[in-house]
Rosetta silent file (secondary structure, phi, psi, omega in degrees, C-alpha in Angstrom):
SEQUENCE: XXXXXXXXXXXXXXXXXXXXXXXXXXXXXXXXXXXXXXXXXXXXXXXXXXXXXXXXXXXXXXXXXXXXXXXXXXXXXXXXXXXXXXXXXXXXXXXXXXXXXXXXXXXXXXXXXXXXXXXXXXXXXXXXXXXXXXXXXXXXXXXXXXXXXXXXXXXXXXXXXXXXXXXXXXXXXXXXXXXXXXXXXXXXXXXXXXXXXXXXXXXXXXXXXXXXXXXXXXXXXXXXXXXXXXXXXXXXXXXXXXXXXXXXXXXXXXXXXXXXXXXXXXXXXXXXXXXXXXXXXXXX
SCORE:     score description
SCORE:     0.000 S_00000001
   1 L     0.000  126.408 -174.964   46.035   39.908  135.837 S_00000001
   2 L   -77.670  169.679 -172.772   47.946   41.307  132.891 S_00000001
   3 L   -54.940  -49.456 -162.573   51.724   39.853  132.088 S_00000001
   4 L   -77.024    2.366 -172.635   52.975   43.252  133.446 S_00000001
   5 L   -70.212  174.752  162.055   51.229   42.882  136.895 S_00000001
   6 L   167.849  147.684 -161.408   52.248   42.578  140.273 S_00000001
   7 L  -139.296  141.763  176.401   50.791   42.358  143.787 S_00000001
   8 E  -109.343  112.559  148.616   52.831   42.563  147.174 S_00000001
   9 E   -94.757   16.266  164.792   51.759   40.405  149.973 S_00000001
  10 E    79.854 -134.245 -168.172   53.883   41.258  152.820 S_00000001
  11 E   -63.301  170.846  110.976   55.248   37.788  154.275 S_00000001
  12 L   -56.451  108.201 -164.736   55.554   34.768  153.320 S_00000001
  13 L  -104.720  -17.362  169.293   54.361   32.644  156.078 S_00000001
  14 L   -69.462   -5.722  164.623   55.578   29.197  154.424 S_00000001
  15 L  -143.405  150.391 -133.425   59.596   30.431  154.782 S_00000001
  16 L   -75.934  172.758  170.344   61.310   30.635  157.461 S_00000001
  17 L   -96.287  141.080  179.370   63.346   34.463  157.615 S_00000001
  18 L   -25.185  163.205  174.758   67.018   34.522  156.359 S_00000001
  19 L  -111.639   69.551 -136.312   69.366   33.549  158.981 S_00000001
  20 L  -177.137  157.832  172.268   71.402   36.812  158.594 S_00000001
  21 L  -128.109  109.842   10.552   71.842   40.413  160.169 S_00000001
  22 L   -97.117  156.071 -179.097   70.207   41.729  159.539 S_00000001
  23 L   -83.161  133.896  171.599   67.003   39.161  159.978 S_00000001
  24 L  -115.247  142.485  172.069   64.775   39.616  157.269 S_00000001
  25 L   -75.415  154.024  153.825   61.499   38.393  156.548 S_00000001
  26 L   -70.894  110.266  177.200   60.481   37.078  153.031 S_00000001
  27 E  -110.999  145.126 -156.411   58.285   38.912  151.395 S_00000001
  28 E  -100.535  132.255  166.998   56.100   37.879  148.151 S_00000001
  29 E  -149.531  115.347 -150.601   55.204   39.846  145.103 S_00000001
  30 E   -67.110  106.292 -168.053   52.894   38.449  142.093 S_00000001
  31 L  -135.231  108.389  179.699   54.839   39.043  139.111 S_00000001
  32 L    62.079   34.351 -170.057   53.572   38.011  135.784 S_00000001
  33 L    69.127   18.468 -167.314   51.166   35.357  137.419 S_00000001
  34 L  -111.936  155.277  160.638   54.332   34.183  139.295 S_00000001
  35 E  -102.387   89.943  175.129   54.885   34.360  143.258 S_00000001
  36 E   -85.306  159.063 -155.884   58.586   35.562  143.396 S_00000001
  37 E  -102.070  148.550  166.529   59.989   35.566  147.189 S_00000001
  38 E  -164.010  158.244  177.769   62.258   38.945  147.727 S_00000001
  39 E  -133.351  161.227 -170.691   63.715   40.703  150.736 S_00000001
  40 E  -149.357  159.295 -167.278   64.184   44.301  151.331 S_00000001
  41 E  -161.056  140.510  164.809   66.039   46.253  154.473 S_00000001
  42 L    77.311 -164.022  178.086   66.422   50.434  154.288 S_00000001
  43 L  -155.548 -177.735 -158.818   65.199   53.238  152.312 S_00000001
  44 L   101.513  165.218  174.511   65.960   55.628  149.865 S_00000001
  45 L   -52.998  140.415 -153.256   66.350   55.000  146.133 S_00000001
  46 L   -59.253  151.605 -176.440   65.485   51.429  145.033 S_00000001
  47 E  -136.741  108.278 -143.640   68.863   49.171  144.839 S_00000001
  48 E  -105.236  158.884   26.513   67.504   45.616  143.045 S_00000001
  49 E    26.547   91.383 -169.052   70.351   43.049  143.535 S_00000001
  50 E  -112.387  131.421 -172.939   70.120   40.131  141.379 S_00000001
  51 L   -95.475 -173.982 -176.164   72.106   36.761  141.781 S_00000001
  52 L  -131.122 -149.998 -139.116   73.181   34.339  139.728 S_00000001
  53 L   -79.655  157.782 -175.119   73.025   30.391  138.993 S_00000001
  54 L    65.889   18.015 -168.616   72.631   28.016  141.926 S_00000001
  55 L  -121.697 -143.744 -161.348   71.996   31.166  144.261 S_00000001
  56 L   166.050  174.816  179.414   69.068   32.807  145.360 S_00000001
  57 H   -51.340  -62.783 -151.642   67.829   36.234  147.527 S_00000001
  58 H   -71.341    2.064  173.904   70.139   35.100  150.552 S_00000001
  59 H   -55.605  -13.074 -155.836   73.303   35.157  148.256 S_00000001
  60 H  -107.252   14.055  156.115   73.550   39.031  148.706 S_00000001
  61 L    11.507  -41.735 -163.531   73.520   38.150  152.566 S_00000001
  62 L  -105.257  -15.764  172.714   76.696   40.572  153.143 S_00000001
  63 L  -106.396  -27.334 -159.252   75.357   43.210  151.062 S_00000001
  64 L   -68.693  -49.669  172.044   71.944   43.694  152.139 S_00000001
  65 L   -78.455  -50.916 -172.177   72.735   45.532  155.509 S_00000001
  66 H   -76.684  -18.893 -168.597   75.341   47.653  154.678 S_00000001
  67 H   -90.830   -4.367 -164.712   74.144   48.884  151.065 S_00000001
  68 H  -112.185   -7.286  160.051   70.748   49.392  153.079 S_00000001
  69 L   -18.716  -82.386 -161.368   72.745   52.271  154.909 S_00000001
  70 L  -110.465   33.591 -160.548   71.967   54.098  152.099 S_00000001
  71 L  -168.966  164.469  172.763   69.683   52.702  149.697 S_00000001
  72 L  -108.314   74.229 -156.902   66.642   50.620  149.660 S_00000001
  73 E   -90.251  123.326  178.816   67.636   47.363  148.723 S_00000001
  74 E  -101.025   98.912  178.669   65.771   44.517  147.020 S_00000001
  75 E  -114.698   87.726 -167.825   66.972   41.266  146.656 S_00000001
  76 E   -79.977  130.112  145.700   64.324   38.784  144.626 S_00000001
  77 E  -101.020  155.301 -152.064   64.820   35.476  143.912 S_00000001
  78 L   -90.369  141.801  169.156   64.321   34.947  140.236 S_00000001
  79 L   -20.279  123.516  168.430   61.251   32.386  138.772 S_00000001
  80 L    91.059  -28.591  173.967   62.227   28.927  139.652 S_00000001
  81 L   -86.594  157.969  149.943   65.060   29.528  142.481 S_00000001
  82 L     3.766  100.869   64.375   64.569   29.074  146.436 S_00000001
  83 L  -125.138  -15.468  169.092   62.084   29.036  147.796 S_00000001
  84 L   -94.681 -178.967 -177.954   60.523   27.588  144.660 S_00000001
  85 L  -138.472  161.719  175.270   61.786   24.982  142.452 S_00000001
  86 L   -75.325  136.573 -175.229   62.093   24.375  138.825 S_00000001
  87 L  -132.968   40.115  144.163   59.552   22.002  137.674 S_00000001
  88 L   117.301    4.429 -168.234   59.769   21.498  134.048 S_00000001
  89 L   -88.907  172.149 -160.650   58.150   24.788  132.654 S_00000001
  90 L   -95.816  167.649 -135.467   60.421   26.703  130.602 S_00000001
  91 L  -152.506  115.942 -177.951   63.717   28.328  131.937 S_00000001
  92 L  -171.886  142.693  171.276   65.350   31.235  130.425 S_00000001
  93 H   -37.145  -38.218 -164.458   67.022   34.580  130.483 S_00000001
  94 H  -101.027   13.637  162.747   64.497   36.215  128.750 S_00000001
  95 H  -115.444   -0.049  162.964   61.680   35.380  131.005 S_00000001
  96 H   -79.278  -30.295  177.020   64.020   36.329  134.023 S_00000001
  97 H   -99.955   17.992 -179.959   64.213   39.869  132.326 S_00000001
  98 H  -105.123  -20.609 -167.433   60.672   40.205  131.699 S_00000001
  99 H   -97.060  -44.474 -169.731   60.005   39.242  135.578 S_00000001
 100 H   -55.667  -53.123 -164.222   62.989   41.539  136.813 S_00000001
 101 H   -62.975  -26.610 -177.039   61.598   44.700  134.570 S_00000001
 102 H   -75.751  -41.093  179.712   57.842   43.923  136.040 S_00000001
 103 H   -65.420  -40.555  166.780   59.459   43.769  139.489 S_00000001
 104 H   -54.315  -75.792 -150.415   61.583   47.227  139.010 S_00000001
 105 H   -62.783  -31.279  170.428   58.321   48.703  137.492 S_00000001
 106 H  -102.803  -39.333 -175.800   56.306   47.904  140.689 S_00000001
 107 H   -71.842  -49.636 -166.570   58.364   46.709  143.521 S_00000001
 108 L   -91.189   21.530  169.232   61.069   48.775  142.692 S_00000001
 109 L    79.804  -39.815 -154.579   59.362   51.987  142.196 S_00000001
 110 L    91.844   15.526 -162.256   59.477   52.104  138.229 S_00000001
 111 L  -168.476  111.604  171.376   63.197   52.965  138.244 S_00000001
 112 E  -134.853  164.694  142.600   66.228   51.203  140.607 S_00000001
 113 E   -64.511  138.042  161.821   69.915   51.133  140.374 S_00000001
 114 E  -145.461  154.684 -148.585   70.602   47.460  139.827 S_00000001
 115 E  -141.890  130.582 -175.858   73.683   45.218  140.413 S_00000001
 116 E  -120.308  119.775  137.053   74.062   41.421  138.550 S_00000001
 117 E  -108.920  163.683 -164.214   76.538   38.808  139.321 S_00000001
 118 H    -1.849 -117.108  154.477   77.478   36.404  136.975 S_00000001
 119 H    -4.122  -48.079  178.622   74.308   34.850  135.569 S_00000001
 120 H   -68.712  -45.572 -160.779   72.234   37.659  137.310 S_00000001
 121 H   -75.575   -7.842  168.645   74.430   40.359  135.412 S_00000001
 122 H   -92.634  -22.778  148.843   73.532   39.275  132.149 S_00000001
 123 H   -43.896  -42.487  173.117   69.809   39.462  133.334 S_00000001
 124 H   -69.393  -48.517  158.139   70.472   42.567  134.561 S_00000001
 125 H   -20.636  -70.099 -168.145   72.403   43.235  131.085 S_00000001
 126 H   -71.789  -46.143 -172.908   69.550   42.353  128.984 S_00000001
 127 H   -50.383  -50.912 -155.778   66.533   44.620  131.380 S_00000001
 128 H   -86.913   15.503  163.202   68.881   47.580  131.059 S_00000001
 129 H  -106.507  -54.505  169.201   69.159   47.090  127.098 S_00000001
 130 H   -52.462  -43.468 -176.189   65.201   46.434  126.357 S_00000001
 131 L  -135.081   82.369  120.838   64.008   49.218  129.046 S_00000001
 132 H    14.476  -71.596 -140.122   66.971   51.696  129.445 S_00000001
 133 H   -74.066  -29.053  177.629   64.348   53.823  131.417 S_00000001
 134 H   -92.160   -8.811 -176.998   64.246   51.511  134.505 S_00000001
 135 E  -108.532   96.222  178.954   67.526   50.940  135.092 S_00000001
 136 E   -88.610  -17.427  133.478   69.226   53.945  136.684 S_00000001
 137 E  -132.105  166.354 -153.452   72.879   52.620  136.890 S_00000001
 138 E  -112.376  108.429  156.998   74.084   49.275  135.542 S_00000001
 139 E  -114.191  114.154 -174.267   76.490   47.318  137.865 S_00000001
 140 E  -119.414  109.734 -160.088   77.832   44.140  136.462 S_00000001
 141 E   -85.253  112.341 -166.941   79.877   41.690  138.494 S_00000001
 142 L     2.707   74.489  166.801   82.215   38.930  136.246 S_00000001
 143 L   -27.301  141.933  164.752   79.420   39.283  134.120 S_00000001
 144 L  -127.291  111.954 -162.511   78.591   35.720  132.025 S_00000001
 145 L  -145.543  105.396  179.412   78.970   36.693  128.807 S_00000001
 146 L   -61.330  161.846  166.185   80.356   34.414  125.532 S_00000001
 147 L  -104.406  117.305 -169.324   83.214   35.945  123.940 S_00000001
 148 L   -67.474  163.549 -142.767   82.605   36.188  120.397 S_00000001
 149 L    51.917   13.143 -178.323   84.588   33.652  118.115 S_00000001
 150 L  -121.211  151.990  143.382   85.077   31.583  121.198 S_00000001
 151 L   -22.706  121.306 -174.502   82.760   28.659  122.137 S_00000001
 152 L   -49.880  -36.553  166.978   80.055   29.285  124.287 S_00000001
 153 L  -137.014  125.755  178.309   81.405   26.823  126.752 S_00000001
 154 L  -141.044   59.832  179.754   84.796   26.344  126.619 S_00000001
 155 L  -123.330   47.592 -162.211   84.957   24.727  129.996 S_00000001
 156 L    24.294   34.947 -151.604   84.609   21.499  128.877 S_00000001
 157 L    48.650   50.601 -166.404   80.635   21.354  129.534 S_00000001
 158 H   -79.407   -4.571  178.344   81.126   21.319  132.655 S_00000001
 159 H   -68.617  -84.819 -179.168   77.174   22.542  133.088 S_00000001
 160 H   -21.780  -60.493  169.880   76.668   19.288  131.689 S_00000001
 161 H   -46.070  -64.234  178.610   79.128   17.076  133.543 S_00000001
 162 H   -23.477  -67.500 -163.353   77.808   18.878  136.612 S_00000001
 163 H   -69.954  -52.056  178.691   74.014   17.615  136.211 S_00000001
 164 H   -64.169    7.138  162.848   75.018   13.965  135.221 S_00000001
 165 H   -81.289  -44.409 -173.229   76.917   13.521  138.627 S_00000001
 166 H   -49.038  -46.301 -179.679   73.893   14.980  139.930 S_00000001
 167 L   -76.978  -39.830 -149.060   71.430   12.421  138.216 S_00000001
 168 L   -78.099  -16.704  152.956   73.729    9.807  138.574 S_00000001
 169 L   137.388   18.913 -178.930   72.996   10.494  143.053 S_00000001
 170 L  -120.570   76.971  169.733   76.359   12.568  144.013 S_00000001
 171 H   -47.492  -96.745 -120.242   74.424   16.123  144.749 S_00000001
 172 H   -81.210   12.916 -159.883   77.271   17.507  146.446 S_00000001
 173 H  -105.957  -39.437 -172.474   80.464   15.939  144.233 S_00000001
 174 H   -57.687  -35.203 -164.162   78.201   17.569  140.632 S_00000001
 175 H   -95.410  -45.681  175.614   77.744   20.713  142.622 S_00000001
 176 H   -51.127  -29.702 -170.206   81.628   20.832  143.670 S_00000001
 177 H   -61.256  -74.021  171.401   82.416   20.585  139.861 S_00000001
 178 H   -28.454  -50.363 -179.194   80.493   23.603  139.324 S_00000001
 179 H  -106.125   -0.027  162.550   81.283   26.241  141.851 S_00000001
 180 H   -71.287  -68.770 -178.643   85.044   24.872  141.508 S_00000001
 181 H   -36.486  -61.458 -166.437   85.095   25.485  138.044 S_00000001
 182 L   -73.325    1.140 -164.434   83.548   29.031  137.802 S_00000001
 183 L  -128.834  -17.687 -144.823   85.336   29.854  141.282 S_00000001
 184 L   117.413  129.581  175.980   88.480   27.818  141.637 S_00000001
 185 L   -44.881  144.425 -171.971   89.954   24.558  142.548 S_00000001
 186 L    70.689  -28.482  173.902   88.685   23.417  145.955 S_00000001
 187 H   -21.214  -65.772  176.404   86.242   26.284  146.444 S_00000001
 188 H   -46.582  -39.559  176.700   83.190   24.082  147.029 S_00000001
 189 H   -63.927  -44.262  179.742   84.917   22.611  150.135 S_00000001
 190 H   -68.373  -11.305 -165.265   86.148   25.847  151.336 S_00000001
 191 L   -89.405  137.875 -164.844   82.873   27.270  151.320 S_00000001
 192 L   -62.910  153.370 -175.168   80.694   28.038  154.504 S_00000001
 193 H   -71.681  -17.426  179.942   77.203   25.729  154.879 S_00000001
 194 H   -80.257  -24.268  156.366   74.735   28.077  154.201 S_00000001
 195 H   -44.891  -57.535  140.130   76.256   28.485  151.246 S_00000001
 196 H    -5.730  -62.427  170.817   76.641   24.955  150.675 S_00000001
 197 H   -61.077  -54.056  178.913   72.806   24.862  151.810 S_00000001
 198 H   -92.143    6.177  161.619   71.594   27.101  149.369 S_00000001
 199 H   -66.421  -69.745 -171.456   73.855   26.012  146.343 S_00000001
 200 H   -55.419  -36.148  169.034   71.932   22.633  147.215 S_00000001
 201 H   -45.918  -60.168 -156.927   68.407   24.199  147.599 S_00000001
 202 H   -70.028   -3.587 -146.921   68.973   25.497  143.816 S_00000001
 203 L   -85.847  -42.964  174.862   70.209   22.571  142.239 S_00000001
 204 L   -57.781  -10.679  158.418   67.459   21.812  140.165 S_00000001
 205 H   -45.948  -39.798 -162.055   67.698   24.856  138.522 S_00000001
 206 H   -59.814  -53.388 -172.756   70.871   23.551  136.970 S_00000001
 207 H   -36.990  -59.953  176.784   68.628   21.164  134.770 S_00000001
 208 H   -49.592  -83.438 -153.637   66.334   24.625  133.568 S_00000001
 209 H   -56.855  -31.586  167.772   69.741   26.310  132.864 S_00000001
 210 L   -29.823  -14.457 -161.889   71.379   23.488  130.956 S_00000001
 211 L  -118.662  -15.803 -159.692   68.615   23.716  128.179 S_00000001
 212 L  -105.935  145.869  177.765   68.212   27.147  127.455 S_00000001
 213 L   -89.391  134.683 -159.430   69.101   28.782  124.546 S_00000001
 214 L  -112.781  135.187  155.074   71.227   32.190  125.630 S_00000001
 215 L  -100.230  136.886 -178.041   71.244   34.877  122.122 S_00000001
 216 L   -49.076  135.631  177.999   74.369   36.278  121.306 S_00000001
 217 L  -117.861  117.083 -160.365   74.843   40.007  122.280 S_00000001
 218 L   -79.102  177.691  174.905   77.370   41.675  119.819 S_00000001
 219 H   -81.039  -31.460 -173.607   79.149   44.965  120.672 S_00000001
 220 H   -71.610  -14.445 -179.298   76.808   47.334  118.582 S_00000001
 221 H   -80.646  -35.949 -152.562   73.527   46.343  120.929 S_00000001
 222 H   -72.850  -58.323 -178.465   76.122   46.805  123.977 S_00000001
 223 L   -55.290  -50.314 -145.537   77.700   50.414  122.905 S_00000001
 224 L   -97.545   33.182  161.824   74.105   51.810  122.969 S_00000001
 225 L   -91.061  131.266 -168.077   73.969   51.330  127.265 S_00000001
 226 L  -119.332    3.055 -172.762   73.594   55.145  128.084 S_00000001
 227 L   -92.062  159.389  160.679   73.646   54.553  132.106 S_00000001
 228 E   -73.622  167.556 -148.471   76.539   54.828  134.201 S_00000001
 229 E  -135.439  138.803 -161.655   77.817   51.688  134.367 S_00000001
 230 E  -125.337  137.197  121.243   80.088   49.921  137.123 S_00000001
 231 E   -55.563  120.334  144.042   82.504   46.680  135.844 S_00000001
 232 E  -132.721  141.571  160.844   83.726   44.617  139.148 S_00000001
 233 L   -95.831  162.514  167.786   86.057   41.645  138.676 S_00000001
 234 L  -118.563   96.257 -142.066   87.326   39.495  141.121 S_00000001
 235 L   -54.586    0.221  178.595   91.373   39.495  140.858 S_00000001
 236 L   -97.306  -38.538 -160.107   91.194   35.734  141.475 S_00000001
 237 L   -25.176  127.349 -176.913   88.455   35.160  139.026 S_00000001
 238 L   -72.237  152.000  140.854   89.179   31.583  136.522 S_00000001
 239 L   -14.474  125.528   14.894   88.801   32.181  132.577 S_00000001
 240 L  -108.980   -1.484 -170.814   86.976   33.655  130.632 S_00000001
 241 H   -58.096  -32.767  160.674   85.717   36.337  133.522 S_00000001
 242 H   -44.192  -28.159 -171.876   88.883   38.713  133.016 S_00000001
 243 H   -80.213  -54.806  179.995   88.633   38.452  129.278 S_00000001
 244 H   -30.342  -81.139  175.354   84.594   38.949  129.646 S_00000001
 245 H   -29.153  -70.357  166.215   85.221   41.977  131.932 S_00000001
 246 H   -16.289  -63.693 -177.097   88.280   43.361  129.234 S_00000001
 247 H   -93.141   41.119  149.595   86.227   43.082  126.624 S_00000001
 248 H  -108.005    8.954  175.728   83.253   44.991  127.904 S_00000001
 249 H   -82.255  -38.304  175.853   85.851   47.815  129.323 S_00000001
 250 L   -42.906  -56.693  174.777   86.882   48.101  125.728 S_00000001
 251 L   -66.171  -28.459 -169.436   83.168   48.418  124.388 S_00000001
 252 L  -146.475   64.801 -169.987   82.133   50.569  126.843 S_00000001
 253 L   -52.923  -40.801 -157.473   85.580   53.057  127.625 S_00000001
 254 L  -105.501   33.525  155.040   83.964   55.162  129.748 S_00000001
 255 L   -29.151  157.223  150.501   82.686   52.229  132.511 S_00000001
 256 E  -103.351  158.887  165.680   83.950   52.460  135.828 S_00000001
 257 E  -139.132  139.518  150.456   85.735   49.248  136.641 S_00000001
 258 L  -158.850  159.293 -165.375   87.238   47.852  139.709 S_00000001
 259 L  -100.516  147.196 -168.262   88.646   44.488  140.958 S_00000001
 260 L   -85.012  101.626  158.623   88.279   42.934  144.114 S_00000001
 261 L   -38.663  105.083  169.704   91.130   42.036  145.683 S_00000001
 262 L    84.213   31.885  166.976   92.223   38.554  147.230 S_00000001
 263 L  -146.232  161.853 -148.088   88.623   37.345  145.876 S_00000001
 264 L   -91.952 -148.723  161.727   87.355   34.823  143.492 S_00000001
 265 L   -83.423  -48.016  160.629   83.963   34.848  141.126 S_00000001
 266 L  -161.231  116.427  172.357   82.581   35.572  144.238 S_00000001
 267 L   -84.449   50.382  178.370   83.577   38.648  145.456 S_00000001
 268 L  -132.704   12.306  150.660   80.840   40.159  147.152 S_00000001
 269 L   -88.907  -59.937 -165.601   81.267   36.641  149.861 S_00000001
 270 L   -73.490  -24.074 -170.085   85.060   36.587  149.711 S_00000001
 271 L  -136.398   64.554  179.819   85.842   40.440  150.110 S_00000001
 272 L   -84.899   25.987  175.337   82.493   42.185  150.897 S_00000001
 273 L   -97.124  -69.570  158.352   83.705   45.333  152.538 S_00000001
 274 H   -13.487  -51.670 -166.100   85.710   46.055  149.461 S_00000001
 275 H   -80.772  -54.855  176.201   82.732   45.017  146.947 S_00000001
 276 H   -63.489  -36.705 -166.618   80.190   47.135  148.842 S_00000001
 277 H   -64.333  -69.801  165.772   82.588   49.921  149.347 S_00000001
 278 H    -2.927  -55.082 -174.571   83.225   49.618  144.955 S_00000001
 279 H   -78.116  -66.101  167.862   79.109   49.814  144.637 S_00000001
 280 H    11.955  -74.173 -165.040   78.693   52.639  147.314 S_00000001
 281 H   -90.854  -48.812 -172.775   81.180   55.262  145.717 S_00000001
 282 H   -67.232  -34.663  163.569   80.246   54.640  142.482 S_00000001
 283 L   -60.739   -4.137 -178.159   76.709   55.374  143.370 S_00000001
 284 L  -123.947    0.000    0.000   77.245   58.281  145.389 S_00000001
């Protein structure tokens, strides 16, 4: 099977279907010798949905039905997340945008609108700067993106901190650290259990991202995205996602951007009628 392959195998019969409305099965598709798990509800042009760290396919949980109104929406989880786990092979952006562009080229028709949050949108970033041609609008949600001249993490390593609660046997106090930081004090508490559940399915992931080397993306590689292009923020969002967001409204003036109201890092959980409405209209 060449690197560029992919085979669809209907279910999955080893995991269970989302616990969501709508219920969806899992379905499998061979990508790059890999079996990535993905679920899809409606029809119409493809709509790929990608999440980002500690998440998985059921993160877009809230998006999936209503965005399936009018669109055919595909939500994979990427090489290494839930239902699989990472197991010591290598971990990286750039083999998440070599599996997303193979999935878009087959799953996805050869062409999809696609939508990133944080971690997912700079996957999503990176597909629609190597292959332009598959990516028919760009939507990227408090994007994770360094800000040049600033430290790549200038959260006090809290990636780090995170995984050495984790090794040290306090799963859910490493994993509060985490989605507090990037979301807000308290967050982790506040949050509903399947989230909870599937932050903890993912956790070994953290180890894969902790290691990987991310390359810098400057504004002249950035400037040359020719798609229309959606910005969403979350008006709660912590540092640096406002700045992130700022500067890629700057770099790219004619963006659409809009912010979610009364929501966090993530606001396609805390406000998803808003966040869906945001994706909708710009797509239509």
């Amino acid at each position: 099977m060449s690197r560029r392959s992919a085979r669809i195998t209907g279910l999955n019969p080893s995991v269970p279907a989302m616990r969501s409305e709508p219920q969806l099965p899992l379905q499998t598709a061979y990508i790059n010798d890999y079996a990535m798990t993905y679920t899809e509800y409606g029809q119409g042009t493809p709509l790929v949905l990608v999440h980002g760290s500690l998440c998985d396919c059921r993160y877009w949980k809230s998006q999936i039905g209503p965005l399936g109104r009018s669109f055919r929406v595909l939500a994979p989880s990427l090489r290494h997340y839930w239902p699989q786990e990472w197991n010591g092979s290598p971990f990286s952006v750039d083999q998440h945008v070599d599996d997303l562009l193979a999935f878009i080229e087959t799953v996805g028709e050869g062409a999809a609108h696609v939508v990133g949050h944080s971690r997912g949108a700079r996957v999503a970033l990176e597909a629609a700067l190597r292959q332009p041609s598959r990516v028919r609008t760009l939507t990227l949600a408090d994007p994770g993106l360094p800000i040049p001249h600033q430290p790549a993490d200038d959260r006090g390593g809290f990636r780090q901190r995170s995984l050495a609660m984790i090794d040290a046997g306090d799963l859910d106090a490493g994993l509060a650290l985490f989605v507090d930081t990037v979301s807000g004090p308290d967050t982790w508490r506040r949050m509903v259990p399947w989230f909870q559940t599937m932050v903890r399915d993912n956790a070994t992931t953290l180890r894969g991202q902790v290691s990987e080397m991310l390359n810098p993306l400057g504004r002249e590689q950035i400037e040359k995205l020719s798609m229309p292009l959606l910005l969403i923020g979350g008006a709660l969002s912590p540092a640096p996602y406002p700045a992130v967001l700022q500067m890629l409204s700057e770099w790219l003036p004619s963006a659409h951007k809009e912010i979610i109201v009364g929501s966090s890092h993530g606001m396609n959980l805390g406000n998803p009628r808003a966040f869906n409405n945001a994706i909708e209209q710009f797509l239509t």
